[in-house]
Tab-separated table of C-alpha atoms in Angstrom:
chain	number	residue	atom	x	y	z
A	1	UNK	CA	-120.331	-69.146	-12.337
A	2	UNK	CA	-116.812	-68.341	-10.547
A	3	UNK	CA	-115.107	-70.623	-8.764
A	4	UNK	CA	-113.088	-69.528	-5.977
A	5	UNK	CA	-109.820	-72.051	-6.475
A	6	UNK	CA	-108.114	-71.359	-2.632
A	7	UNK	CA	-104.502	-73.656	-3.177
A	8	UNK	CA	-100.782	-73.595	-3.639
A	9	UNK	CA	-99.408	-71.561	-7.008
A	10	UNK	CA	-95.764	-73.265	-6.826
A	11	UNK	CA	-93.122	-74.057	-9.329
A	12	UNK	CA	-91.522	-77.814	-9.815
A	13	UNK	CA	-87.712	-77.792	-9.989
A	14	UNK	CA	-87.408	-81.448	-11.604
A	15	UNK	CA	-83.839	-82.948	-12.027
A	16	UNK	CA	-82.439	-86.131	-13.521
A	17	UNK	CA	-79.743	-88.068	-11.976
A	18	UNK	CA	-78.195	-90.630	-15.044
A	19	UNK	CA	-77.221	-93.140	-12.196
A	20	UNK	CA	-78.651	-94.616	-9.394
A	21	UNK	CA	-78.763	-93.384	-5.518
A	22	UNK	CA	-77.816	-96.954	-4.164
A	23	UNK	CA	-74.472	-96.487	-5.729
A	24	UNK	CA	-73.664	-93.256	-4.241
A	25	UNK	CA	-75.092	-93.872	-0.979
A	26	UNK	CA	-73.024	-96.201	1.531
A	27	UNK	CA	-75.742	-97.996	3.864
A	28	UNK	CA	-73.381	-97.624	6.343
A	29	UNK	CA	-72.321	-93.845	6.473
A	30	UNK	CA	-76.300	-92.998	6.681
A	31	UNK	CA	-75.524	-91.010	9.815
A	32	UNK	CA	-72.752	-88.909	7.695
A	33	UNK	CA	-74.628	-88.078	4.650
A	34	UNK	CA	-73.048	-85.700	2.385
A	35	UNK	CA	-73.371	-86.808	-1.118
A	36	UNK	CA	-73.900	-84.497	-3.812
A	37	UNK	CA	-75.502	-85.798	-7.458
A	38	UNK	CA	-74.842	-84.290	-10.920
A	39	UNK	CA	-77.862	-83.608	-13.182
A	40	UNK	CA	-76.992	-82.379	-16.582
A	41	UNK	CA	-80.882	-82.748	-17.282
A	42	UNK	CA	-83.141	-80.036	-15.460
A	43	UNK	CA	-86.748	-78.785	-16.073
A	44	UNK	CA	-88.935	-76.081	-14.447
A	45	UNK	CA	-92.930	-76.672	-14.582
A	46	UNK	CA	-95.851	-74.624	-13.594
A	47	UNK	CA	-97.465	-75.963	-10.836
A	48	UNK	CA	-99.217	-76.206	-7.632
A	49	UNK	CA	-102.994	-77.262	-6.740
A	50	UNK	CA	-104.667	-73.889	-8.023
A	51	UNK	CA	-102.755	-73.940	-10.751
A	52	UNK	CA	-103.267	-76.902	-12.157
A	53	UNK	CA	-106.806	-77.187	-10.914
A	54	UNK	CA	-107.585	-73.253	-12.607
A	55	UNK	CA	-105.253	-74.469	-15.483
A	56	UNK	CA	-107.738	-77.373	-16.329
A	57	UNK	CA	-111.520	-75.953	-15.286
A	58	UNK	CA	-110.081	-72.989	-17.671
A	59	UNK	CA	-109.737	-75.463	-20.607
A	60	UNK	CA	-113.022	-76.836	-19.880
A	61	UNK	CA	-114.740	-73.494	-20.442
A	62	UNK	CA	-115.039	-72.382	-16.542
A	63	UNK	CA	-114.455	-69.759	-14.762
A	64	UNK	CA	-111.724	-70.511	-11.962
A	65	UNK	CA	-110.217	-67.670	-9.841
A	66	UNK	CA	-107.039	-68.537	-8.098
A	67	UNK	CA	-106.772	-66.987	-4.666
A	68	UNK	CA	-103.093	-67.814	-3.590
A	69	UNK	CA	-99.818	-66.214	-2.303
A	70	UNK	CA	-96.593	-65.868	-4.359
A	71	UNK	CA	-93.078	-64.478	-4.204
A	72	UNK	CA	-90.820	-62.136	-5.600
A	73	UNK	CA	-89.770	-64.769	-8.301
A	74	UNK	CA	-93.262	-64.670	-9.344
A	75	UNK	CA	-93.099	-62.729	-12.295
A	76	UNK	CA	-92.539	-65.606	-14.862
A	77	UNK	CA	-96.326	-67.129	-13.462
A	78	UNK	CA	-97.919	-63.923	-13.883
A	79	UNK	CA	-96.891	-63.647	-17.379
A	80	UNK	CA	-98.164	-67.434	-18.145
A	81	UNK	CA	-101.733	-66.699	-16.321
A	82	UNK	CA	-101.721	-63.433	-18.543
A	83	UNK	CA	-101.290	-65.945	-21.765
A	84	UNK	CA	-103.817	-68.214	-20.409
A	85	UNK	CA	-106.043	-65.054	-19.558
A	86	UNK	CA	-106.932	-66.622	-15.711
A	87	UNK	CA	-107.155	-64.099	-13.372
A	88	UNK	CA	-104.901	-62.769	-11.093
A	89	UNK	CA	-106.957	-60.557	-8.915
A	90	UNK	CA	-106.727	-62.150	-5.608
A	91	UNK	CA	-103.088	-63.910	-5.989
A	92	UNK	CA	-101.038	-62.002	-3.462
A	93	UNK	CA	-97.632	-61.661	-3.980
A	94	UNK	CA	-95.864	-61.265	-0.582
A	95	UNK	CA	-92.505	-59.541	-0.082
A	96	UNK	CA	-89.030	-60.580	0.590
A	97	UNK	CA	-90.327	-64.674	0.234
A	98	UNK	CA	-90.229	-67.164	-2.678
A	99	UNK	CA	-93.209	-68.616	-4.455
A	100	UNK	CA	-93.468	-72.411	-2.981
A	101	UNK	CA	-91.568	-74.762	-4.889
A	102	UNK	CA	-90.419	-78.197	-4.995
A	103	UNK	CA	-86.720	-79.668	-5.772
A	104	UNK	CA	-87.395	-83.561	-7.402
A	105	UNK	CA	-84.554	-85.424	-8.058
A	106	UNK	CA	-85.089	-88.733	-9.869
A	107	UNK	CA	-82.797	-91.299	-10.455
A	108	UNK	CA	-82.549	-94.172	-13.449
A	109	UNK	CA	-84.798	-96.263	-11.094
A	110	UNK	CA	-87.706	-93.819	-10.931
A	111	UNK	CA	-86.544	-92.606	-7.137
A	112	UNK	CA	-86.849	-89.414	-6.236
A	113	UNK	CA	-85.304	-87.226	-3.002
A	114	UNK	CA	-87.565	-84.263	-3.249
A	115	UNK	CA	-87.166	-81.082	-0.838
A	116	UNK	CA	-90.048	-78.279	-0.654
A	117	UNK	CA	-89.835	-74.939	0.433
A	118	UNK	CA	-93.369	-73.497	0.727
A	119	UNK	CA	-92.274	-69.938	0.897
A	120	UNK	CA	-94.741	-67.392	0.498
A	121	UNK	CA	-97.690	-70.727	0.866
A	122	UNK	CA	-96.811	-69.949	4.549
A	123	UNK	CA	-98.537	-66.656	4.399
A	124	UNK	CA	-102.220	-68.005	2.020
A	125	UNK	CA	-104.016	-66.589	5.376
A	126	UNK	CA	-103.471	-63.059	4.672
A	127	UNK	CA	-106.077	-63.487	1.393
A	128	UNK	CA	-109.119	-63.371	2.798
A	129	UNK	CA	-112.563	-65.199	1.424
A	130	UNK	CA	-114.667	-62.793	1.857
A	131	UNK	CA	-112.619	-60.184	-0.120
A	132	UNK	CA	-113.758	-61.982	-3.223
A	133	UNK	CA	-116.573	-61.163	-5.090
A	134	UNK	CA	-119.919	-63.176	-7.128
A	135	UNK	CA	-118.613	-66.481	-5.824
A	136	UNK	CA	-120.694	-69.358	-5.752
A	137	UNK	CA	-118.524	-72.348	-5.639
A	138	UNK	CA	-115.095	-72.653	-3.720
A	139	UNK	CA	-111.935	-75.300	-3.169
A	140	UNK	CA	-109.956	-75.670	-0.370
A	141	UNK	CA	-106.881	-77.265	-1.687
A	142	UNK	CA	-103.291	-77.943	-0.302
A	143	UNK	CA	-102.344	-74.423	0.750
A	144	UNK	CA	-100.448	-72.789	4.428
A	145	UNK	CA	-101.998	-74.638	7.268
A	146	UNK	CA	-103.456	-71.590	8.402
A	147	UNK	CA	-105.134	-70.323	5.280
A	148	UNK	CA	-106.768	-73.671	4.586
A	149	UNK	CA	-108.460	-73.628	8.036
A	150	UNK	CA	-109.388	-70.029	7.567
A	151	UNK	CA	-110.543	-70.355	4.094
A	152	UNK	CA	-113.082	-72.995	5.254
A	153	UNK	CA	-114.675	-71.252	7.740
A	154	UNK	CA	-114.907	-68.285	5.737
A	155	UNK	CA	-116.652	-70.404	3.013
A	156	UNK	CA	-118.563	-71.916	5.456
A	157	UNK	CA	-119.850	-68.799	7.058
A	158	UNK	CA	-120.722	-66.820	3.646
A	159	UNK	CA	-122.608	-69.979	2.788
A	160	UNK	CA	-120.973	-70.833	-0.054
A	161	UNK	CA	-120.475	-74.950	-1.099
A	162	UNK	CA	-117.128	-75.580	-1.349
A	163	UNK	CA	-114.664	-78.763	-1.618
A	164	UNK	CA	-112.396	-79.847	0.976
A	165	UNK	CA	-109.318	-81.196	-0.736
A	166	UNK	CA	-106.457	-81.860	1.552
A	167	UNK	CA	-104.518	-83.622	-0.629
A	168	UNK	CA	-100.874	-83.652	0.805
A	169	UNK	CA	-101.719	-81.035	3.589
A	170	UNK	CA	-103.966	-83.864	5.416
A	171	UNK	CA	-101.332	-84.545	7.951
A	172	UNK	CA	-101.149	-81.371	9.303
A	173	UNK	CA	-104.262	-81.319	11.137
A	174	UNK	CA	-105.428	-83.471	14.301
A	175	UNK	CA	-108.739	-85.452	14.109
A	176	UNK	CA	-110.916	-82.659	15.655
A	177	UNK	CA	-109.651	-80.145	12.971
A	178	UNK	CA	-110.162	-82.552	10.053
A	179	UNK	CA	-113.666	-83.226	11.349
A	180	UNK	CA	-114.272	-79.600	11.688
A	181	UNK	CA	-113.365	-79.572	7.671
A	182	UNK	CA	-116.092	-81.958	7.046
A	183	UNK	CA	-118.491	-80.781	8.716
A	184	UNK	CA	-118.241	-77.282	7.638
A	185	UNK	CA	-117.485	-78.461	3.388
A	186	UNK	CA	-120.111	-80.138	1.104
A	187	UNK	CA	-117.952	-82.142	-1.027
A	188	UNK	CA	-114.519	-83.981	0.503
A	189	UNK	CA	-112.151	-85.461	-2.232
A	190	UNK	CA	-109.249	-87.332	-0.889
A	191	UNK	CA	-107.604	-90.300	-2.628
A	192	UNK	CA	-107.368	-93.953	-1.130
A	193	UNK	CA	-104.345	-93.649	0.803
A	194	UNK	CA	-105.504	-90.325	2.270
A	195	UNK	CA	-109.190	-91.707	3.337
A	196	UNK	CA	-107.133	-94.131	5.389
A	197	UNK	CA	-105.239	-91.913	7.325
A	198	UNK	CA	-108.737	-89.558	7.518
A	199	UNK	CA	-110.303	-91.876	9.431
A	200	UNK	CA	-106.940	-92.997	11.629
A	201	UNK	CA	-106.300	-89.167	12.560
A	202	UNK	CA	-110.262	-88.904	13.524
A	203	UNK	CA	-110.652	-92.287	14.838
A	204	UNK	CA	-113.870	-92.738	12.433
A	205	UNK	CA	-114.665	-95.159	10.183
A	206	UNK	CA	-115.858	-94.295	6.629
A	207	UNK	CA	-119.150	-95.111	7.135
A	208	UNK	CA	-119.456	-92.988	9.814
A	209	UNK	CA	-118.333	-90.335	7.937
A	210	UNK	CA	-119.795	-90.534	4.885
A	211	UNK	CA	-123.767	-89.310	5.329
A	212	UNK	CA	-126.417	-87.868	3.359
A	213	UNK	CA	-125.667	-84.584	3.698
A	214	UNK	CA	-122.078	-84.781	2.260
A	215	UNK	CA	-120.625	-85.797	-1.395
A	216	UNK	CA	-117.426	-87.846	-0.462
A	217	UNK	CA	-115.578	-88.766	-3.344
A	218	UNK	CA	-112.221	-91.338	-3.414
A	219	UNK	CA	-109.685	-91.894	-6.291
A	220	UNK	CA	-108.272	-95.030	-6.444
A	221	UNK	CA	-105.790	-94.292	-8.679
A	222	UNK	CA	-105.903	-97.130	-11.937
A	223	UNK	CA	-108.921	-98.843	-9.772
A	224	UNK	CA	-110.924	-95.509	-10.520
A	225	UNK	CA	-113.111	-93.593	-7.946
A	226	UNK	CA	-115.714	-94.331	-5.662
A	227	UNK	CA	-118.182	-91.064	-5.159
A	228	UNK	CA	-120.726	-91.476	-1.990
A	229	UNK	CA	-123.803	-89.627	-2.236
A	230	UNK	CA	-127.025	-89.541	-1.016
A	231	UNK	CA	-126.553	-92.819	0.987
A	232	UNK	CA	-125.815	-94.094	-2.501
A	233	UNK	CA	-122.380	-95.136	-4.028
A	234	UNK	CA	-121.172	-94.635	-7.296
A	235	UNK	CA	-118.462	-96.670	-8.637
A	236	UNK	CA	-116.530	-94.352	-11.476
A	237	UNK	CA	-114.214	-96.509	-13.891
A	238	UNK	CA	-110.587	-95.559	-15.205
A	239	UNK	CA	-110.344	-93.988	-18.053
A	240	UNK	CA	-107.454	-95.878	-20.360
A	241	UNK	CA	-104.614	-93.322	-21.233
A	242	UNK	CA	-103.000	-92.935	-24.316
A	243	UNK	CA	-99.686	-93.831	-22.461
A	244	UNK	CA	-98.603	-93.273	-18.811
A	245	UNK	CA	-95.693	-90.965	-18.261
A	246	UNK	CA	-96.027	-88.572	-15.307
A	247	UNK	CA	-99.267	-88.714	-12.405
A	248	UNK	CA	-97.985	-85.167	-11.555
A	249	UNK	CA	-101.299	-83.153	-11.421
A	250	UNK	CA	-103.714	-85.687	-12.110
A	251	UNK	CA	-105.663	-85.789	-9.086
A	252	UNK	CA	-105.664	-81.622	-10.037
A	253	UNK	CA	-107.614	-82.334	-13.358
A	254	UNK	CA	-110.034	-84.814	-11.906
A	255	UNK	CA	-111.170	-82.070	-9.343
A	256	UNK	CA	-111.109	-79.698	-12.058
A	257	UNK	CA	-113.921	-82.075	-13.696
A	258	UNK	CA	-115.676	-82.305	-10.694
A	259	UNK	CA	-115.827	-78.601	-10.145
A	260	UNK	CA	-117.227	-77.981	-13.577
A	261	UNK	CA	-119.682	-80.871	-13.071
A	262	UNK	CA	-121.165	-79.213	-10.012
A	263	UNK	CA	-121.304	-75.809	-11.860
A	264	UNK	CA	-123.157	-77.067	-14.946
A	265	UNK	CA	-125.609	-79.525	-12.491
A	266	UNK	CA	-124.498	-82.513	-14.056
A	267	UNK	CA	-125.432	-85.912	-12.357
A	268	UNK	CA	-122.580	-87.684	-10.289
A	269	UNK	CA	-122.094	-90.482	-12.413
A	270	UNK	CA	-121.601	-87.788	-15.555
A	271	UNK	CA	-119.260	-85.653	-13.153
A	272	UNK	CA	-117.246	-88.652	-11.886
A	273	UNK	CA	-116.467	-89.920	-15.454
A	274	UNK	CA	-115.389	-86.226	-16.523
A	275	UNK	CA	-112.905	-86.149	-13.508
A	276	UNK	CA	-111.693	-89.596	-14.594
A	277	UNK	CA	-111.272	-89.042	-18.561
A	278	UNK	CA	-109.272	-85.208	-17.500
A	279	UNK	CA	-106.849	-87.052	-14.924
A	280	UNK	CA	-106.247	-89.730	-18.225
A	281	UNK	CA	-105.653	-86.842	-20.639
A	282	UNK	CA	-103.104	-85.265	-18.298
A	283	UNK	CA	-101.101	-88.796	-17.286
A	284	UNK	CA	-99.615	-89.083	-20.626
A	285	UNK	CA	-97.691	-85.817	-20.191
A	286	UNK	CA	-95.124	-84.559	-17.873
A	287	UNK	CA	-95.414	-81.801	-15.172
A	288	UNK	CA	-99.065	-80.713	-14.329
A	289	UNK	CA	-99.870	-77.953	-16.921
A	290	UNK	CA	-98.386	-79.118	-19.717
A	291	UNK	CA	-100.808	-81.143	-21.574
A	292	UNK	CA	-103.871	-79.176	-23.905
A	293	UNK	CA	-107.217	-79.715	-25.015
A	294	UNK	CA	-109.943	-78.274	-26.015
A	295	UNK	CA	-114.069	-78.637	-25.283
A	296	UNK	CA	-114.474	-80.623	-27.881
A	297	UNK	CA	-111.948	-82.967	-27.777
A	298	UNK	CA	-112.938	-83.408	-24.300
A	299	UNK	CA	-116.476	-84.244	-25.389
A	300	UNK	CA	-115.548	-86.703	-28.262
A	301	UNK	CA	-113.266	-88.434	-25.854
A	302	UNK	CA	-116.146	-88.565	-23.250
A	303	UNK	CA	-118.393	-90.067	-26.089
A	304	UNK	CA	-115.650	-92.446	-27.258
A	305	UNK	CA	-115.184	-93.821	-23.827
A	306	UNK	CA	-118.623	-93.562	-22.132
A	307	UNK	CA	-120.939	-93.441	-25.334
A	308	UNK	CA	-123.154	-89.923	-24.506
A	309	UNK	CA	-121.666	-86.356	-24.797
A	310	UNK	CA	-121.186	-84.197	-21.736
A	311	UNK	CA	-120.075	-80.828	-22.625
């Protein structure tokens, strides 16, 4: 089954600052800024939410299909989605913009000043859901403001199930427009921090919106995920990583195991864990596409962990 993965393609401009901020920046002289920081260490990753998210459901054995807007500096992407064999054939690349992409810089402390540029994201409403073709599952993911809203209600009025994931694009929209998302998607997945401000922005509590007729799943980051359904809720654990070094991407893989869960009609519990034990695989590596695996590594890992086999 393709799945329609409607999100950012972007590229992560990470930098390393061998000092700290607080000794280049004078509390006082706030209103003056003007530092400038030397980084002799500098990396570029792949990323962006239908990246990673394709990048992972591609691993798994699906069939993701990015639809997404790029830039002239796109070229370097399109040659990595060639390797990986995803498709390109509704990533449009718009002219005279860049592809979206963040600037991170961290410092010896882990903090970061990070600037984005979204670029050609601005313009994800000229692709067009119902251009696509034998869909039967769709994301909404962090994308332009306009395309996400668009991309909804095209899902919505084709009649095909899709998940709402507004990730970092959640503040853009008032209440009314976030309940609009809801009640036009089948599945929401938001993490904690983001189910707060949900129901602050639409003045609802959770229970209120969490129904029957809705999947509503929450990360909870090292606390695991919470996935309401059916008036029921399931309580999903952590998966232990082999180490921790970068969450970059990882609430990308767990969607990526929920999407393939829904596809192959496993049970919640089954599709929870899957999202879990992807979003520990890809923690222990830096950037969000840089970590591998293969089906059945996945599936002795879920058996190690969770004692049945899922793929």
């Amino acid at each position: 089954m393709r799945t329609l993965i409607c999100g950012s393609i972007a590229y992560d401009n990470i930098m390393v600052f061998e000092d700290r901020f607080k000794n280049h920046i004078l509390p006082e002289k706030i209103h003056v800024l003007n530092v400038a920081f030397l980084v002799p260490e500098m990396r570029r990753n792949f990323g962006g939410c239908a990246g990673n998210i394709a990048y992972n459901l591609k691993m798994l054995g699906g069939d993701p299909v990015m639809m997404a807007t790029v830039g002239d500096d796109y070229a370097s992407y399109a040659t990595r989605f060639e390797q990986l064999n995803l498709s390109q054939e509704y990533i449009y690349q718009v002219p005279d913009t860049y592809t979206a992409q963040a600037f991170i810089t961290t410092d010896l402390d882990d903090n970061q000043i990070t600037a984005f540029h979204p670029g050609a994201m601005n313009f994800s409403h000229l692709n067009s859901v119902k251009d696509s073709r034998e869909i039967r599952l769709g994301i909404v993911a962090p994308d332009g403001r306009d395309g996400m809203m668009q991309h909804a209600r095209e899902f919505h009025e084709m009649g095909i199930p899709f998940m709402f994931d507004p990730g970092q694009g959640l503040p853009m929209y008032d209440g009314n427009e976030l309940l609009n998302f809801i009640q036009q998607a089948n599945y929401i997945a938001v993490n904690d921090y983001e189910a707060q401000l949900l129901q602050d922005r639409t003045g609802c509590k959770l229970e209120s919106l969490v129904n029957k007729d809705k999947v509503f799943i929450i990360t909870l980051g090292a606390s695991g995920s919470v996935i309401y359904v059916g008036g029921k809720k399931i309580e999903i654990p952590c998966v232990e990583p082999s180490e921790i070094v970068d969450p970059t991407g990882c609430g990308d893989a767990y969607r990526a195991g929920l999407l393939y869960g829904i596809v192959k009609g496993l049970d919640w519990q089954a599709t929870g864990r899957l999202g879990s034990l992807l979003g520990s695989l890809k923690i222990a590596y830096r950037g969000g596409q840089n970590h591998q695996f293969t089906r059945e590594e996945v599936d002795q890992a879920y058996f190690e962990n969770f004692g049945t086999r899922v793929l």
